[in-house]
Amino acid sequence: MKRVFLIVLDSLGAGEMPDAPLFGDKDCHTLRRISASPEFRFESMAKMGMGNIDGQDFLPREKSPAAAVCRLAERSMGKDTTIGHWELAGIVSDAPLPTYPN
């Protein structure tokens, strides 16, 4: 493999994680909620295969996706963007970072 383009869709939320209730995020699914808007456009991401990810049955599936896609779960304790970026760099945290409004 010569190169990788890593696209991180911060805060896009593709369904709740097992620890969501710990952070007051029960029943969260940002992508599903925004897809209900008549102004929602997702053609490029659909072609890449976003609808092929488990739990995204409201999006169209792509027979021949243009990319490899996945839904990740953090190993760290936390829910914020920074902790997710740390994990992409190989750092796992046992303590959550402060989140808004704290």
PDB file of N, CA and C in Angstrom:
ATOM      1  N   MET A   1       0.849  -1.168   0.000  1.00  0.00           N
ATOM      2  CA  MET A   1       0.000   0.000   0.000  1.00  0.00           C
ATOM      3  C   MET A   1       0.895   1.231   0.000  1.00  0.00           C
ATOM      4  N   LYS A   2       0.681   2.118  -0.958  1.00  0.00           N
ATOM      5  CA  LYS A   2       1.514   3.306  -1.073  1.00  0.00           C
ATOM      6  C   LYS A   2       1.088   4.426  -0.146  1.00  0.00           C
ATOM      7  N   ARG A   3      -0.217   4.629   0.025  1.00  0.00           N
ATOM      8  CA  ARG A   3      -0.670   5.692   0.916  1.00  0.00           C
ATOM      9  C   ARG A   3      -2.112   5.445   1.347  1.00  0.00           C
ATOM     10  N   VAL A   4      -2.457   6.106   2.407  1.00  0.00           N
ATOM     11  CA  VAL A   4      -3.799   5.995   2.981  1.00  0.00           C
ATOM     12  C   VAL A   4      -4.336   7.402   3.201  1.00  0.00           C
ATOM     13  N   PHE A   5      -5.582   7.615   2.854  1.00  0.00           N
ATOM     14  CA  PHE A   5      -6.277   8.851   3.201  1.00  0.00           C
ATOM     15  C   PHE A   5      -7.246   8.479   4.319  1.00  0.00           C
ATOM     16  N   LEU A   6      -6.983   8.976   5.492  1.00  0.00           N
ATOM     17  CA  LEU A   6      -7.818   8.698   6.652  1.00  0.00           C
ATOM     18  C   LEU A   6      -8.799   9.856   6.830  1.00  0.00           C
ATOM     19  N   ILE A   7     -10.079   9.573   6.690  1.00  0.00           N
ATOM     20  CA  ILE A   7     -11.103  10.599   6.853  1.00  0.00           C
ATOM     21  C   ILE A   7     -11.767  10.373   8.202  1.00  0.00           C
ATOM     22  N   VAL A   8     -11.623  11.328   9.095  1.00  0.00           N
ATOM     23  CA  VAL A   8     -12.225  11.250  10.420  1.00  0.00           C
ATOM     24  C   VAL A   8     -13.429  12.185  10.443  1.00  0.00           C
ATOM     25  N   LEU A   9     -14.591  11.630  10.653  1.00  0.00           N
ATOM     26  CA  LEU A   9     -15.817  12.429  10.686  1.00  0.00           C
ATOM     27  C   LEU A   9     -16.165  12.711  12.147  1.00  0.00           C
ATOM     28  N   ASP A  10     -15.427  13.657  12.726  1.00  0.00           N
ATOM     29  CA  ASP A  10     -15.633  14.017  14.125  1.00  0.00           C
ATOM     30  C   ASP A  10     -17.079  14.354  14.420  1.00  0.00           C
ATOM     31  N   SER A  11     -17.572  13.813  15.491  1.00  0.00           N
ATOM     32  CA  SER A  11     -18.915  14.096  16.001  1.00  0.00           C
ATOM     33  C   SER A  11     -20.023  13.659  15.058  1.00  0.00           C
ATOM     34  N   LEU A  12     -19.712  12.841  14.063  1.00  0.00           N
ATOM     35  CA  LEU A  12     -20.777  12.379  13.174  1.00  0.00           C
ATOM     36  C   LEU A  12     -21.647  11.338  13.866  1.00  0.00           C
ATOM     37  N   GLY A  13     -21.143  10.616  14.806  1.00  0.00           N
ATOM     38  CA  GLY A  13     -21.940   9.683  15.587  1.00  0.00           C
ATOM     39  C   GLY A  13     -22.776   8.727  14.759  1.00  0.00           C
ATOM     40  N   ALA A  14     -22.350   7.466  14.688  1.00  0.00           N
ATOM     41  CA  ALA A  14     -23.058   6.461  13.894  1.00  0.00           C
ATOM     42  C   ALA A  14     -23.739   5.437  14.797  1.00  0.00           C
ATOM     43  N   GLY A  15     -24.284   5.900  15.906  1.00  0.00           N
ATOM     44  CA  GLY A  15     -24.976   5.020  16.844  1.00  0.00           C
ATOM     45  C   GLY A  15     -24.290   5.029  18.199  1.00  0.00           C
ATOM     46  N   GLU A  16     -25.048   4.693  19.218  1.00  0.00           N
ATOM     47  CA  GLU A  16     -24.501   4.783  20.569  1.00  0.00           C
ATOM     48  C   GLU A  16     -23.559   3.623  20.868  1.00  0.00           C
ATOM     49  N   MET A  17     -22.553   3.923  21.659  1.00  0.00           N
ATOM     50  CA  MET A  17     -21.596   2.922  22.112  1.00  0.00           C
ATOM     51  C   MET A  17     -22.080   2.348  23.443  1.00  0.00           C
ATOM     52  N   PRO A  18     -21.535   1.215  23.870  1.00  0.00           N
ATOM     53  CA  PRO A  18     -21.991   0.607  25.125  1.00  0.00           C
ATOM     54  C   PRO A  18     -21.875   1.526  26.345  1.00  0.00           C
ATOM     55  N   ASP A  19     -20.897   2.434  26.355  1.00  0.00           N
ATOM     56  CA  ASP A  19     -20.727   3.315  27.521  1.00  0.00           C
ATOM     57  C   ASP A  19     -21.484   4.638  27.393  1.00  0.00           C
ATOM     58  N   ALA A  20     -22.321   4.798  26.377  1.00  0.00           N
ATOM     59  CA  ALA A  20     -23.039   6.061  26.159  1.00  0.00           C
ATOM     60  C   ALA A  20     -23.828   6.540  27.377  1.00  0.00           C
ATOM     61  N   PRO A  21     -24.531   5.656  28.094  1.00  0.00           N
ATOM     62  CA  PRO A  21     -25.282   6.141  29.265  1.00  0.00           C
ATOM     63  C   PRO A  21     -24.390   6.770  30.347  1.00  0.00           C
ATOM     64  N   LEU A  22     -23.120   6.371  30.417  1.00  0.00           N
ATOM     65  CA  LEU A  22     -22.209   6.967  31.396  1.00  0.00           C
ATOM     66  C   LEU A  22     -21.984   8.449  31.136  1.00  0.00           C
ATOM     67  N   PHE A  23     -22.204   8.872  29.894  1.00  0.00           N
ATOM     68  CA  PHE A  23     -21.967  10.254  29.502  1.00  0.00           C
ATOM     69  C   PHE A  23     -23.266  10.991  29.155  1.00  0.00           C
ATOM     70  N   GLY A  24     -24.401  10.408  29.517  1.00  0.00           N
ATOM     71  CA  GLY A  24     -25.684  11.056  29.231  1.00  0.00           C
ATOM     72  C   GLY A  24     -26.052  11.036  27.762  1.00  0.00           C
ATOM     73  N   ASP A  25     -25.557  10.057  27.009  1.00  0.00           N
ATOM     74  CA  ASP A  25     -25.775  10.012  25.569  1.00  0.00           C
ATOM     75  C   ASP A  25     -26.632   8.828  25.138  1.00  0.00           C
ATOM     76  N   LYS A  26     -27.565   8.420  25.951  1.00  0.00           N
ATOM     77  CA  LYS A  26     -28.414   7.288  25.586  1.00  0.00           C
ATOM     78  C   LYS A  26     -29.223   7.622  24.335  1.00  0.00           C
ATOM     79  N   ASP A  27     -29.384   6.630  23.482  1.00  0.00           N
ATOM     80  CA  ASP A  27     -30.177   6.761  22.252  1.00  0.00           C
ATOM     81  C   ASP A  27     -29.645   7.858  21.330  1.00  0.00           C
ATOM     82  N   CYS A  28     -28.339   7.898  21.142  1.00  0.00           N
ATOM     83  CA  CYS A  28     -27.753   8.912  20.258  1.00  0.00           C
ATOM     84  C   CYS A  28     -27.390   8.286  18.909  1.00  0.00           C
ATOM     85  N   HIS A  29     -27.644   9.005  17.856  1.00  0.00           N
ATOM     86  CA  HIS A  29     -27.286   8.566  16.503  1.00  0.00           C
ATOM     87  C   HIS A  29     -27.358   9.789  15.594  1.00  0.00           C
ATOM     88  N   THR A  30     -26.298  10.597  15.627  1.00  0.00           N
ATOM     89  CA  THR A  30     -26.271  11.848  14.880  1.00  0.00           C
ATOM     90  C   THR A  30     -26.517  11.636  13.391  1.00  0.00           C
ATOM     91  N   LEU A  31     -25.854  10.659  12.809  1.00  0.00           N
ATOM     92  CA  LEU A  31     -25.997  10.426  11.370  1.00  0.00           C
ATOM     93  C   LEU A  31     -27.449  10.113  11.001  1.00  0.00           C
ATOM     94  N   ARG A  32     -28.109   9.272  11.776  1.00  0.00           N
ATOM     95  CA  ARG A  32     -29.518   8.951  11.490  1.00  0.00           C
ATOM     96  C   ARG A  32     -30.391  10.209  11.594  1.00  0.00           C
ATOM     97  N   ARG A  33     -30.128  11.026  12.600  1.00  0.00           N
ATOM     98  CA  ARG A  33     -30.952  12.228  12.798  1.00  0.00           C
ATOM     99  C   ARG A  33     -30.769  13.233  11.650  1.00  0.00           C
ATOM    100  N   ILE A  34     -29.528  13.480  11.247  1.00  0.00           N
ATOM    101  CA  ILE A  34     -29.331  14.458  10.175  1.00  0.00           C
ATOM    102  C   ILE A  34     -29.772  13.920   8.820  1.00  0.00           C
ATOM    103  N   SER A  35     -29.763  12.592   8.664  1.00  0.00           N
ATOM    104  CA  SER A  35     -30.187  12.015   7.380  1.00  0.00           C
ATOM    105  C   SER A  35     -31.682  12.220   7.135  1.00  0.00           C
ATOM    106  N   ALA A  36     -32.439  12.529   8.180  1.00  0.00           N
ATOM    107  CA  ALA A  36     -33.882  12.764   8.035  1.00  0.00           C
ATOM    108  C   ALA A  36     -34.187  14.131   7.429  1.00  0.00           C
ATOM    109  N   SER A  37     -33.194  15.005   7.354  1.00  0.00           N
ATOM    110  CA  SER A  37     -33.402  16.341   6.797  1.00  0.00           C
ATOM    111  C   SER A  37     -33.549  16.261   5.277  1.00  0.00           C
ATOM    112  N   PRO A  38     -34.475  17.025   4.710  1.00  0.00           N
ATOM    113  CA  PRO A  38     -34.600  17.052   3.251  1.00  0.00           C
ATOM    114  C   PRO A  38     -33.368  17.661   2.574  1.00  0.00           C
ATOM    115  N   GLU A  39     -32.540  18.357   3.325  1.00  0.00           N
ATOM    116  CA  GLU A  39     -31.330  18.961   2.767  1.00  0.00           C
ATOM    117  C   GLU A  39     -30.099  18.051   2.880  1.00  0.00           C
ATOM    118  N   PHE A  40     -30.263  16.874   3.448  1.00  0.00           N
ATOM    119  CA  PHE A  40     -29.160  15.935   3.644  1.00  0.00           C
ATOM    120  C   PHE A  40     -28.645  15.429   2.299  1.00  0.00           C
ATOM    121  N   ARG A  41     -27.353  15.568   2.074  1.00  0.00           N
ATOM    122  CA  ARG A  41     -26.685  15.060   0.865  1.00  0.00           C
ATOM    123  C   ARG A  41     -25.490  14.240   1.313  1.00  0.00           C
ATOM    124  N   PHE A  42     -25.402  13.015   0.831  1.00  0.00           N
ATOM    125  CA  PHE A  42     -24.368  12.102   1.305  1.00  0.00           C
ATOM    126  C   PHE A  42     -23.860  11.214   0.168  1.00  0.00           C
ATOM    127  N   GLU A  43     -24.031  11.659  -1.055  1.00  0.00           N
ATOM    128  CA  GLU A  43     -23.725  10.817  -2.204  1.00  0.00           C
ATOM    129  C   GLU A  43     -22.287  10.312  -2.219  1.00  0.00           C
ATOM    130  N   SER A  44     -21.329  11.190  -1.975  1.00  0.00           N
ATOM    131  CA  SER A  44     -19.915  10.784  -2.027  1.00  0.00           C
ATOM    132  C   SER A  44     -19.593   9.753  -0.953  1.00  0.00           C
ATOM    133  N   MET A  45     -20.090   9.982   0.269  1.00  0.00           N
ATOM    134  CA  MET A  45     -19.812   9.036   1.345  1.00  0.00           C
ATOM    135  C   MET A  45     -20.552   7.715   1.115  1.00  0.00           C
ATOM    136  N   ALA A  46     -21.729   7.787   0.511  1.00  0.00           N
ATOM    137  CA  ALA A  46     -22.472   6.564   0.180  1.00  0.00           C
ATOM    138  C   ALA A  46     -21.682   5.734  -0.829  1.00  0.00           C
ATOM    139  N   LYS A  47     -21.096   6.393  -1.831  1.00  0.00           N
ATOM    140  CA  LYS A  47     -20.290   5.679  -2.832  1.00  0.00           C
ATOM    141  C   LYS A  47     -19.066   5.027  -2.202  1.00  0.00           C
ATOM    142  N   MET A  48     -18.560   5.637  -1.137  1.00  0.00           N
ATOM    143  CA  MET A  48     -17.415   5.047  -0.442  1.00  0.00           C
ATOM    144  C   MET A  48     -17.819   3.830   0.390  1.00  0.00           C
ATOM    145  N   GLY A  49     -19.119   3.703   0.693  1.00  0.00           N
ATOM    146  CA  GLY A  49     -19.581   2.520   1.409  1.00  0.00           C
ATOM    147  C   GLY A  49     -20.111   2.762   2.808  1.00  0.00           C
ATOM    148  N   MET A  50     -20.412   4.004   3.172  1.00  0.00           N
ATOM    149  CA  MET A  50     -20.912   4.282   4.522  1.00  0.00           C
ATOM    150  C   MET A  50     -22.174   3.478   4.861  1.00  0.00           C
ATOM    151  N   GLY A  51     -23.021   3.224   3.871  1.00  0.00           N
ATOM    152  CA  GLY A  51     -24.234   2.450   4.123  1.00  0.00           C
ATOM    153  C   GLY A  51     -23.980   0.978   4.339  1.00  0.00           C
ATOM    154  N   ASN A  52     -22.762   0.525   4.098  1.00  0.00           N
ATOM    155  CA  ASN A  52     -22.410  -0.886   4.293  1.00  0.00           C
ATOM    156  C   ASN A  52     -22.010  -1.191   5.732  1.00  0.00           C
ATOM    157  N   ILE A  53     -21.865  -0.156   6.555  1.00  0.00           N
ATOM    158  CA  ILE A  53     -21.467  -0.363   7.952  1.00  0.00           C
ATOM    159  C   ILE A  53     -22.671  -0.853   8.742  1.00  0.00           C
ATOM    160  N   ASP A  54     -22.465  -1.851   9.593  1.00  0.00           N
ATOM    161  CA  ASP A  54     -23.549  -2.375  10.435  1.00  0.00           C
ATOM    162  C   ASP A  54     -24.242  -1.242  11.179  1.00  0.00           C
ATOM    163  N   GLY A  55     -25.567  -1.289  11.210  1.00  0.00           N
ATOM    164  CA  GLY A  55     -26.345  -0.304  11.941  1.00  0.00           C
ATOM    165  C   GLY A  55     -26.706   0.933  11.148  1.00  0.00           C
ATOM    166  N   GLN A  56     -26.281   1.005   9.887  1.00  0.00           N
ATOM    167  CA  GLN A  56     -26.582   2.180   9.061  1.00  0.00           C
ATOM    168  C   GLN A  56     -27.579   1.794   7.972  1.00  0.00           C
ATOM    169  N   ASP A  57     -28.587   1.024   8.333  1.00  0.00           N
ATOM    170  CA  ASP A  57     -29.547   0.494   7.371  1.00  0.00           C
ATOM    171  C   ASP A  57     -30.444   1.558   6.742  1.00  0.00           C
ATOM    172  N   PHE A  58     -30.389   2.785   7.204  1.00  0.00           N
ATOM    173  CA  PHE A  58     -31.170   3.884   6.634  1.00  0.00           C
ATOM    174  C   PHE A  58     -30.430   4.540   5.471  1.00  0.00           C
ATOM    175  N   LEU A  59     -29.172   4.146   5.257  1.00  0.00           N
ATOM    176  CA  LEU A  59     -28.373   4.654   4.134  1.00  0.00           C
ATOM    177  C   LEU A  59     -28.333   3.599   3.035  1.00  0.00           C
ATOM    178  N   PRO A  60     -28.173   4.020   1.780  1.00  0.00           N
ATOM    179  CA  PRO A  60     -28.094   3.029   0.702  1.00  0.00           C
ATOM    180  C   PRO A  60     -26.799   2.220   0.784  1.00  0.00           C
ATOM    181  N   ARG A  61     -26.910   0.933   0.489  1.00  0.00           N
ATOM    182  CA  ARG A  61     -25.720   0.067   0.439  1.00  0.00           C
ATOM    183  C   ARG A  61     -25.052   0.222  -0.926  1.00  0.00           C
ATOM    184  N   GLU A  62     -23.757   0.023  -0.963  1.00  0.00           N
ATOM    185  CA  GLU A  62     -22.975   0.139  -2.195  1.00  0.00           C
ATOM    186  C   GLU A  62     -22.392  -1.232  -2.525  1.00  0.00           C
ATOM    187  N   LYS A  63     -22.693  -1.744  -3.727  1.00  0.00           N
ATOM    188  CA  LYS A  63     -22.180  -3.064  -4.124  1.00  0.00           C
ATOM    189  C   LYS A  63     -20.663  -3.085  -4.243  1.00  0.00           C
ATOM    190  N   SER A  64     -20.111  -2.028  -4.809  1.00  0.00           N
ATOM    191  CA  SER A  64     -18.662  -1.945  -5.011  1.00  0.00           C
ATOM    192  C   SER A  64     -18.148  -0.641  -4.404  1.00  0.00           C
ATOM    193  N   PRO A  65     -17.981  -0.597  -3.076  1.00  0.00           N
ATOM    194  CA  PRO A  65     -17.551   0.653  -2.438  1.00  0.00           C
ATOM    195  C   PRO A  65     -16.175   1.102  -2.922  1.00  0.00           C
ATOM    196  N   ALA A  66     -16.003   2.406  -2.982  1.00  0.00           N
ATOM    197  CA  ALA A  66     -14.748   3.000  -3.429  1.00  0.00           C
ATOM    198  C   ALA A  66     -13.723   3.100  -2.301  1.00  0.00           C
ATOM    199  N   ALA A  67     -14.098   2.671  -1.103  1.00  0.00           N
ATOM    200  CA  ALA A  67     -13.196   2.793   0.044  1.00  0.00           C
ATOM    201  C   ALA A  67     -13.466   1.671   1.040  1.00  0.00           C
ATOM    202  N   ALA A  68     -12.553   1.528   1.967  1.00  0.00           N
ATOM    203  CA  ALA A  68     -12.769   0.647   3.112  1.00  0.00           C
ATOM    204  C   ALA A  68     -13.323   1.527   4.228  1.00  0.00           C
ATOM    205  N   VAL A  69     -14.429   1.141   4.810  1.00  0.00           N
ATOM    206  CA  VAL A  69     -15.058   1.941   5.857  1.00  0.00           C
ATOM    207  C   VAL A  69     -15.287   1.087   7.095  1.00  0.00           C
ATOM    208  N   CYS A  70     -15.377   1.749   8.235  1.00  0.00           N
ATOM    209  CA  CYS A  70     -15.654   1.023   9.470  1.00  0.00           C
ATOM    210  C   CYS A  70     -16.175   1.986  10.527  1.00  0.00           C
ATOM    211  N   ARG A  71     -16.733   1.427  11.545  1.00  0.00           N
ATOM    212  CA  ARG A  71     -17.177   2.176  12.716  1.00  0.00           C
ATOM    213  C   ARG A  71     -16.277   1.718  13.853  1.00  0.00           C
ATOM    214  N   LEU A  72     -15.630   2.655  14.513  1.00  0.00           N
ATOM    215  CA  LEU A  72     -14.676   2.308  15.562  1.00  0.00           C
ATOM    216  C   LEU A  72     -15.248   2.571  16.940  1.00  0.00           C
ATOM    217  N   ALA A  73     -14.734   1.833  17.912  1.00  0.00           N
ATOM    218  CA  ALA A  73     -15.077   2.060  19.312  1.00  0.00           C
ATOM    219  C   ALA A  73     -13.792   2.399  20.049  1.00  0.00           C
ATOM    220  N   GLU A  74     -13.861   3.408  20.872  1.00  0.00           N
ATOM    221  CA  GLU A  74     -12.672   3.794  21.640  1.00  0.00           C
ATOM    222  C   GLU A  74     -12.384   2.780  22.734  1.00  0.00           C
ATOM    223  N   ARG A  75     -11.112   2.574  23.009  1.00  0.00           N
ATOM    224  CA  ARG A  75     -10.697   1.772  24.156  1.00  0.00           C
ATOM    225  C   ARG A  75     -10.559   2.661  25.382  1.00  0.00           C
ATOM    226  N   SER A  76     -10.334   3.936  25.149  1.00  0.00           N
ATOM    227  CA  SER A  76     -10.169   4.891  26.247  1.00  0.00           C
ATOM    228  C   SER A  76     -11.503   5.171  26.923  1.00  0.00           C
ATOM    229  N   MET A  77     -11.409   5.639  28.149  1.00  0.00           N
ATOM    230  CA  MET A  77     -12.586   6.105  28.861  1.00  0.00           C
ATOM    231  C   MET A  77     -12.780   7.555  28.444  1.00  0.00           C
ATOM    232  N   GLY A  78     -13.857   7.852  27.789  1.00  0.00           N
ATOM    233  CA  GLY A  78     -14.104   9.221  27.360  1.00  0.00           C
ATOM    234  C   GLY A  78     -14.985   9.253  26.140  1.00  0.00           C
ATOM    235  N   LYS A  79     -15.443  10.440  25.795  1.00  0.00           N
ATOM    236  CA  LYS A  79     -16.339  10.584  24.655  1.00  0.00           C
ATOM    237  C   LYS A  79     -15.975  11.752  23.752  1.00  0.00           C
ATOM    238  N   ASP A  80     -14.935  12.461  24.067  1.00  0.00           N
ATOM    239  CA  ASP A  80     -14.645  13.696  23.340  1.00  0.00           C
ATOM    240  C   ASP A  80     -13.737  13.472  22.137  1.00  0.00           C
ATOM    241  N   THR A  81     -13.671  14.457  21.293  1.00  0.00           N
ATOM    242  CA  THR A  81     -12.854  14.410  20.084  1.00  0.00           C
ATOM    243  C   THR A  81     -11.381  14.169  20.389  1.00  0.00           C
ATOM    244  N   THR A  82     -10.859  14.857  21.387  1.00  0.00           N
ATOM    245  CA  THR A  82      -9.429  14.751  21.683  1.00  0.00           C
ATOM    246  C   THR A  82      -9.029  13.325  22.040  1.00  0.00           C
ATOM    247  N   ILE A  83      -9.835  12.656  22.840  1.00  0.00           N
ATOM    248  CA  ILE A  83      -9.478  11.296  23.255  1.00  0.00           C
ATOM    249  C   ILE A  83      -9.460  10.368  22.037  1.00  0.00           C
ATOM    250  N   GLY A  84     -10.369  10.604  21.090  1.00  0.00           N
ATOM    251  CA  GLY A  84     -10.375   9.817  19.858  1.00  0.00           C
ATOM    252  C   GLY A  84      -9.146  10.068  19.013  1.00  0.00           C
ATOM    253  N   HIS A  85      -8.711  11.313  18.944  1.00  0.00           N
ATOM    254  CA  HIS A  85      -7.498  11.633  18.186  1.00  0.00           C
ATOM    255  C   HIS A  85      -6.270  11.036  18.865  1.00  0.00           C
ATOM    256  N   TRP A  86      -6.248  11.045  20.189  1.00  0.00           N
ATOM    257  CA  TRP A  86      -5.134  10.415  20.907  1.00  0.00           C
ATOM    258  C   TRP A  86      -5.035   8.936  20.524  1.00  0.00           C
ATOM    259  N   GLU A  87      -6.177   8.271  20.478  1.00  0.00           N
ATOM    260  CA  GLU A  87      -6.162   6.848  20.146  1.00  0.00           C
ATOM    261  C   GLU A  87      -5.658   6.609  18.726  1.00  0.00           C
ATOM    262  N   LEU A  88      -6.015   7.474  17.794  1.00  0.00           N
ATOM    263  CA  LEU A  88      -5.488   7.334  16.436  1.00  0.00           C
ATOM    264  C   LEU A  88      -3.968   7.403  16.432  1.00  0.00           C
ATOM    265  N   ALA A  89      -3.406   8.131  17.408  1.00  0.00           N
ATOM    266  CA  ALA A  89      -1.952   8.252  17.525  1.00  0.00           C
ATOM    267  C   ALA A  89      -1.358   7.160  18.423  1.00  0.00           C
ATOM    268  N   GLY A  90      -2.212   6.269  18.969  1.00  0.00           N
ATOM    269  CA  GLY A  90      -1.713   5.156  19.764  1.00  0.00           C
ATOM    270  C   GLY A  90      -1.751   5.350  21.271  1.00  0.00           C
ATOM    271  N   ILE A  91      -2.380   6.407  21.753  1.00  0.00           N
ATOM    272  CA  ILE A  91      -2.437   6.673  23.192  1.00  0.00           C
ATOM    273  C   ILE A  91      -3.819   6.287  23.712  1.00  0.00           C
ATOM    274  N   VAL A  92      -3.855   5.409  24.716  1.00  0.00           N
ATOM    275  CA  VAL A  92      -5.109   4.994  25.345  1.00  0.00           C
ATOM    276  C   VAL A  92      -5.130   5.569  26.753  1.00  0.00           C
ATOM    277  N   SER A  93      -6.249   6.195  27.131  1.00  0.00           N
ATOM    278  CA  SER A  93      -6.373   6.848  28.433  1.00  0.00           C
ATOM    279  C   SER A  93      -7.416   6.135  29.290  1.00  0.00           C
ATOM    280  N   ASP A  94      -7.059   5.880  30.560  1.00  0.00           N
ATOM    281  CA  ASP A  94      -7.993   5.258  31.493  1.00  0.00           C
ATOM    282  C   ASP A  94      -8.923   6.280  32.125  1.00  0.00           C
ATOM    283  N   ALA A  95      -8.569   7.557  32.039  1.00  0.00           N
ATOM    284  CA  ALA A  95      -9.362   8.622  32.661  1.00  0.00           C
ATOM    285  C   ALA A  95      -9.972   9.497  31.578  1.00  0.00           C
ATOM    286  N   PRO A  96     -11.274   9.808  31.692  1.00  0.00           N
ATOM    287  CA  PRO A  96     -11.876  10.691  30.684  1.00  0.00           C
ATOM    288  C   PRO A  96     -11.374  12.117  30.810  1.00  0.00           C
ATOM    289  N   LEU A  97     -11.273  12.792  29.694  1.00  0.00           N
ATOM    290  CA  LEU A  97     -10.931  14.201  29.693  1.00  0.00           C
ATOM    291  C   LEU A  97     -12.195  14.999  30.035  1.00  0.00           C
ATOM    292  N   PRO A  98     -12.062  16.217  30.522  1.00  0.00           N
ATOM    293  CA  PRO A  98     -13.248  17.013  30.810  1.00  0.00           C
ATOM    294  C   PRO A  98     -14.056  17.276  29.529  1.00  0.00           C
ATOM    295  N   THR A  99     -15.362  17.291  29.656  1.00  0.00           N
ATOM    296  CA  THR A  99     -16.217  17.607  28.514  1.00  0.00           C
ATOM    297  C   THR A  99     -17.094  18.804  28.848  1.00  0.00           C
ATOM    298  N   TYR A 100     -17.627  19.426  27.826  1.00  0.00           N
ATOM    299  CA  TYR A 100     -18.481  20.594  27.984  1.00  0.00           C
ATOM    300  C   TYR A 100     -19.660  20.230  28.888  1.00  0.00           C
ATOM    301  N   PRO A 101     -20.073  21.029  29.812  1.00  0.00           N
ATOM    302  CA  PRO A 101     -19.665  22.385  30.114  1.00  0.00           C
ATOM    303  C   PRO A 101     -18.568  22.469  31.157  1.00  0.00           C
ATOM    304  N   ASN A 102     -17.961  21.355  31.529  1.00  0.00           N
ATOM    305  CA  ASN A 102     -16.916  21.376  32.577  1.00  0.00           C
ATOM    306  C   ASN A 102     -15.523  21.496  31.998  1.00  0.00           C
TER     307      ASN A 102
END
